[in-house]
Amino acid sequence: MSKQKKIVFHSIDSPRRELEWRLFVAIKLAEKGFTNIIGSKTEIEYLHENSRNCVFLGRLNSVTGRTKSDIRYLKRMEVNGTKMFYLHDEGGFYFRGEYDEAVKKIYPDELFGSSAIHNVFFWGEKQRRVFENHKNYSKLHVTGSPRFDLLKSGFSHIDSEYVKSIKERYGKFVLVCTRFGAVNRVPDEPTTLSKRSFDIRVEGGALKKFSKEEIFETMFSAWEKISYEFTSFVPTLAKLVQDFPDVNFVIRPHPAERQSFYSDSFAHFNNVFVDKSGDVRPFIRASEVVIHSECTTGVEAEIAGRPTINFRPCMNIEKYAPFSVEGVSNVGLLCCDYESLYDSLQSALSGQSQSNDSLHNAAPYLANVMGNSFAFERIVQMIDEFCGARLETSHLPILPIRSRFQFIRYIKNKLRTFRDLVVNAAALKKGDSKFYYYSDTELQRFLKNVSTNDVKIWRKGRNIWVTPKRNLYS
């Protein structure tokens, strides 16, 4: 049994969306002496199995945190003395007509009283307010999301090398960020109308307020609205790229979208490129203009100071109003038809675009969206203060799988993972998977741009370790 005073687990659901900001937080924790282990949800759960007195930053394995395996995982945390700082990676922007229900769906408030849950972090006051009468309200804190910290000007140096390579590849370009996973879903995610999507709503307590028929109506109506946007957005974009033949366009599909659809559909145009690699942040910084449709990337683009156009084909259709994305729907210059989109892009490319000061619309939903407020500072400070006052030392076995039962579970999981990789190999190659692998070169480049020589990043198995240079595990 090896010992460390402070060990933090970080589990990842979507590497493109999460890994880099988690690396950043882990580096900041490592500078304070913490050992950090970053990996997939399954890998971290296995490693956690026989740990003692560690810290967990993130959410439980399912999006709701309420499945039987989630409850079993939380019970194991209680037994192991793990302290969880609950932070959801999808914690801020939801449909206007069901905002409170969406927040309750992904934050399992009935579990907040668990001894394993030390604090619950929210992106903004808008989400915490949903639980203002909760008996464990003292555990609830507004921190913001570290993902958005990295878009601020003080961290532009992190991406300078990669931004240069993107510009060399695509020249001056317009970045088009899509978010149509509901109708263009990757195969390794449940579809929007699937039984699993219904079950997620039920796990979140939807049946306590709505009938089964009402839930179905909401699901299919939301799908209808996104389908309408998708079937408007794609042909409008095709016309736009033809009307701006001397401008390059880079389409950036959502992590849950199939890249192959855009690669096939826009192969006709020499000025269109499709690129889903890595994090979207350096693409935003490298772009001249960002076009989105009620997407979180619109908030990121505004924070980064890029001219931002919010193309909303459904904006003036009343029946779709409940499915506008609260906190994002008014971010950027608003357009609802081709003519206004064309004019807005032409103005932006000529440097005549005027900011509509729309970023303040997101402030109630994202505490660190403006000014010098940084989510990572508060999160690191709270974890450091907790561990500084904690007397117990963290323990992590060199060989975490110690019982026959655990070993069998581990082997079954490995075989399942191998099967999924084989089945989805073609999809992964085409960008039709949520999974993305960061190379060692990418990891070391990120570390070099963020930290001093006091921290190291290294791989052990399928996990990424971020530790002080003098560390007994390395």
Tab-separated table of C-alpha atoms in Angstrom, residues 135-310:
chain	number	residue	atom	x	y	z
A	135	LYS	CA	-31.495	20.979	3.702
A	136	ASN	CA	-27.851	20.614	2.618
A	137	TYR	CA	-27.684	24.069	1.047
A	138	SER	CA	-24.457	24.852	2.944
A	139	LYS	CA	-22.690	22.302	0.726
A	140	LEU	CA	-23.697	24.130	-2.459
A	141	HIS	CA	-21.252	26.625	-3.982
A	142	VAL	CA	-21.166	28.666	-7.185
A	143	THR	CA	-17.738	28.359	-8.791
A	144	GLY	CA	-18.211	28.636	-12.543
A	145	SER	CA	-16.631	26.106	-14.900
A	146	PRO	CA	-12.830	25.974	-15.444
A	147	ARG	CA	-13.371	25.175	-19.113
A	148	PHE	CA	-14.277	28.825	-19.728
A	149	ASP	CA	-11.337	30.239	-17.753
A	150	LEU	CA	-8.986	29.126	-20.510
A	151	LEU	CA	-10.745	31.317	-23.106
A	152	LYS	CA	-9.776	34.511	-21.277
A	153	SER	CA	-6.975	36.647	-22.646
A	154	GLY	CA	-4.607	35.865	-19.797
A	155	PHE	CA	-4.375	32.255	-20.994
A	156	SER	CA	-4.040	32.835	-24.747
A	157	HIS	CA	-0.379	31.732	-24.542
A	158	ILE	CA	-1.564	28.176	-23.847
A	159	ASP	CA	-2.767	27.893	-27.445
A	160	SER	CA	-0.308	30.132	-29.307
A	161	GLU	CA	1.674	27.271	-30.869
A	162	TYR	CA	-1.427	25.324	-31.881
A	163	VAL	CA	-3.209	28.442	-33.148
A	164	LYS	CA	-0.256	29.096	-35.440
A	165	SER	CA	-0.437	25.560	-36.869
A	166	ILE	CA	-4.224	25.843	-37.415
A	167	LYS	CA	-3.766	29.124	-39.302
A	168	GLU	CA	-1.036	27.545	-41.428
A	169	ARG	CA	-3.444	24.705	-42.252
A	170	TYR	CA	-6.586	26.736	-43.020
A	171	GLY	CA	-5.473	30.329	-43.496
A	172	LYS	CA	-8.030	32.956	-42.497
A	173	PHE	CA	-11.257	31.121	-41.814
A	174	VAL	CA	-14.774	31.258	-40.403
A	175	LEU	CA	-15.399	28.661	-37.706
A	176	VAL	CA	-18.843	27.026	-37.851
A	177	CYS	CA	-19.782	25.172	-34.659
A	178	THR	CA	-22.709	22.775	-34.917
A	179	ARG	CA	-24.742	21.173	-32.113
A	180	PHE	CA	-27.164	18.804	-33.794
A	181	GLY	CA	-26.438	15.559	-31.981
A	182	ALA	CA	-30.180	14.980	-31.624
A	183	VAL	CA	-30.399	14.182	-35.352
A	184	ASN	CA	-26.768	13.400	-36.214
A	185	ARG	CA	-25.716	11.299	-33.223
A	186	VAL	CA	-22.479	9.317	-32.905
A	187	PRO	CA	-23.078	5.562	-32.376
A	188	ASP	CA	-21.538	5.483	-28.880
A	189	GLU	CA	-24.158	7.858	-27.400
A	190	PRO	CA	-27.869	7.152	-26.749
A	191	THR	CA	-30.109	8.756	-29.341
A	192	THR	CA	-32.412	11.583	-28.307
A	193	LEU	CA	-35.607	9.519	-28.623
A	194	SER	CA	-34.190	6.281	-27.213
A	195	LYS	CA	-35.413	4.423	-24.153
A	196	ARG	CA	-32.222	5.467	-22.356
A	197	SER	CA	-33.018	9.134	-23.008
A	198	PHE	CA	-36.479	8.568	-21.534
A	199	ASP	CA	-34.970	6.749	-18.549
A	200	ILE	CA	-32.598	9.673	-17.923
A	201	ARG	CA	-35.609	11.944	-17.543
A	202	VAL	CA	-37.313	9.452	-15.227
A	203	GLU	CA	-34.156	9.112	-13.109
A	204	GLY	CA	-34.196	12.885	-12.791
A	205	GLY	CA	-37.687	12.793	-11.288
A	206	ALA	CA	-39.773	13.738	-14.338
A	207	LEU	CA	-42.596	11.330	-13.399
A	208	LYS	CA	-43.080	13.187	-10.120
A	209	LYS	CA	-44.305	16.206	-12.072
A	210	PHE	CA	-45.333	14.976	-15.525
A	211	SER	CA	-47.197	12.020	-16.985
A	212	LYS	CA	-45.476	9.563	-19.266
A	213	GLU	CA	-47.352	11.050	-22.217
A	214	GLU	CA	-46.201	14.578	-21.333
A	215	ILE	CA	-42.586	13.417	-21.150
A	216	PHE	CA	-42.870	11.822	-24.591
A	217	GLU	CA	-44.426	14.994	-25.965
A	218	THR	CA	-41.512	17.078	-24.659
A	219	MET	CA	-38.914	14.652	-26.022
A	220	PHE	CA	-40.415	14.538	-29.504
A	221	SER	CA	-41.063	18.295	-29.597
A	222	ALA	CA	-37.450	19.028	-28.658
A	223	TRP	CA	-36.294	16.630	-31.371
A	224	GLU	CA	-38.631	18.337	-33.862
A	225	LYS	CA	-37.165	21.768	-33.061
A	226	ILE	CA	-33.562	20.601	-33.407
A	227	SER	CA	-34.447	18.755	-36.621
A	228	TYR	CA	-35.939	21.962	-38.018
A	229	GLU	CA	-32.768	23.865	-37.121
A	230	PHE	CA	-30.579	21.171	-38.642
A	231	THR	CA	-32.489	21.055	-41.927
A	232	SER	CA	-32.319	24.859	-42.104
A	233	PHE	CA	-28.728	25.278	-40.943
A	234	VAL	CA	-27.108	22.828	-43.369
A	235	PRO	CA	-28.518	24.158	-46.690
A	236	THR	CA	-28.075	27.739	-45.470
A	237	LEU	CA	-24.428	27.020	-44.755
A	238	ALA	CA	-24.051	25.413	-48.202
A	239	LYS	CA	-25.356	28.607	-49.813
A	240	LEU	CA	-23.136	30.781	-47.603
A	241	VAL	CA	-19.895	29.012	-48.507
A	242	GLN	CA	-20.733	29.434	-52.206
A	243	ASP	CA	-21.501	33.120	-51.794
A	244	PHE	CA	-18.139	33.628	-50.049
A	245	PRO	CA	-15.894	31.589	-52.388
A	246	ASP	CA	-12.706	33.349	-51.262
A	247	VAL	CA	-13.321	32.625	-47.582
A	248	ASN	CA	-12.387	29.338	-45.921
A	249	PHE	CA	-14.897	27.708	-43.580
A	250	VAL	CA	-13.993	25.154	-40.925
A	251	ILE	CA	-16.937	23.112	-39.665
A	252	ARG	CA	-16.534	21.918	-36.097
A	253	PRO	CA	-19.131	19.227	-35.210
A	254	HIS	CA	-20.272	18.801	-31.619
A	255	PRO	CA	-18.429	15.921	-29.840
A	256	ALA	CA	-21.680	13.887	-29.943
A	257	GLU	CA	-22.148	14.458	-33.707
A	258	ARG	CA	-21.012	12.358	-36.637
A	259	GLN	CA	-18.266	14.183	-38.511
A	260	SER	CA	-18.790	12.016	-41.608
A	261	PHE	CA	-22.124	13.703	-42.377
A	262	TYR	CA	-20.432	17.068	-42.832
A	263	SER	CA	-17.397	15.585	-44.594
A	264	ASP	CA	-19.684	13.914	-47.144
A	265	SER	CA	-22.163	16.794	-47.514
A	266	PHE	CA	-19.588	19.554	-47.974
A	267	ALA	CA	-17.053	17.606	-50.056
A	268	HIS	CA	-18.322	19.596	-53.067
A	269	PHE	CA	-16.732	22.820	-51.845
A	270	ASN	CA	-12.998	23.522	-51.941
A	271	ASN	CA	-13.279	26.236	-49.286
A	272	VAL	CA	-14.847	23.979	-46.617
A	273	PHE	CA	-12.932	21.819	-44.138
A	274	VAL	CA	-14.283	19.618	-41.348
A	275	ASP	CA	-12.143	19.228	-38.245
A	276	LYS	CA	-13.203	17.657	-34.949
A	277	SER	CA	-9.731	17.165	-33.507
A	278	GLY	CA	-8.813	18.167	-29.956
A	279	ASP	CA	-10.435	20.967	-28.009
A	280	VAL	CA	-12.423	23.683	-29.788
A	281	ARG	CA	-10.630	26.500	-27.914
A	282	PRO	CA	-7.587	26.963	-30.207
A	283	PHE	CA	-9.882	26.843	-33.256
A	284	ILE	CA	-11.901	29.694	-31.788
A	285	ARG	CA	-8.733	31.709	-31.189
A	286	ALA	CA	-7.461	31.014	-34.716
A	287	SER	CA	-10.717	32.016	-36.418
A	288	GLU	CA	-11.826	35.347	-37.859
A	289	VAL	CA	-15.498	34.830	-37.028
A	290	VAL	CA	-17.492	32.137	-35.183
A	291	ILE	CA	-20.956	31.045	-36.323
A	292	HIS	CA	-23.017	28.920	-33.944
A	293	SER	CA	-26.652	28.084	-33.195
A	294	GLU	CA	-27.397	28.447	-29.475
A	295	CYS	CA	-24.203	26.551	-28.743
A	296	THR	CA	-21.891	26.750	-25.732
A	297	THR	CA	-19.090	27.524	-28.180
A	298	GLY	CA	-20.810	30.869	-28.761
A	299	VAL	CA	-20.156	31.776	-25.125
A	300	GLU	CA	-16.566	30.571	-25.461
A	301	ALA	CA	-16.084	32.665	-28.609
A	302	GLU	CA	-17.443	35.790	-26.913
A	303	ILE	CA	-15.129	35.285	-23.939
A	304	ALA	CA	-12.213	34.911	-26.351
A	305	GLY	CA	-13.183	38.179	-28.044
A	306	ARG	CA	-14.073	36.719	-31.438
A	307	PRO	CA	-16.906	38.217	-33.562
A	308	THR	CA	-19.788	35.817	-32.942
A	309	ILE	CA	-22.926	35.167	-34.996
A	310	ASN	CA	-25.810	33.212	-33.499
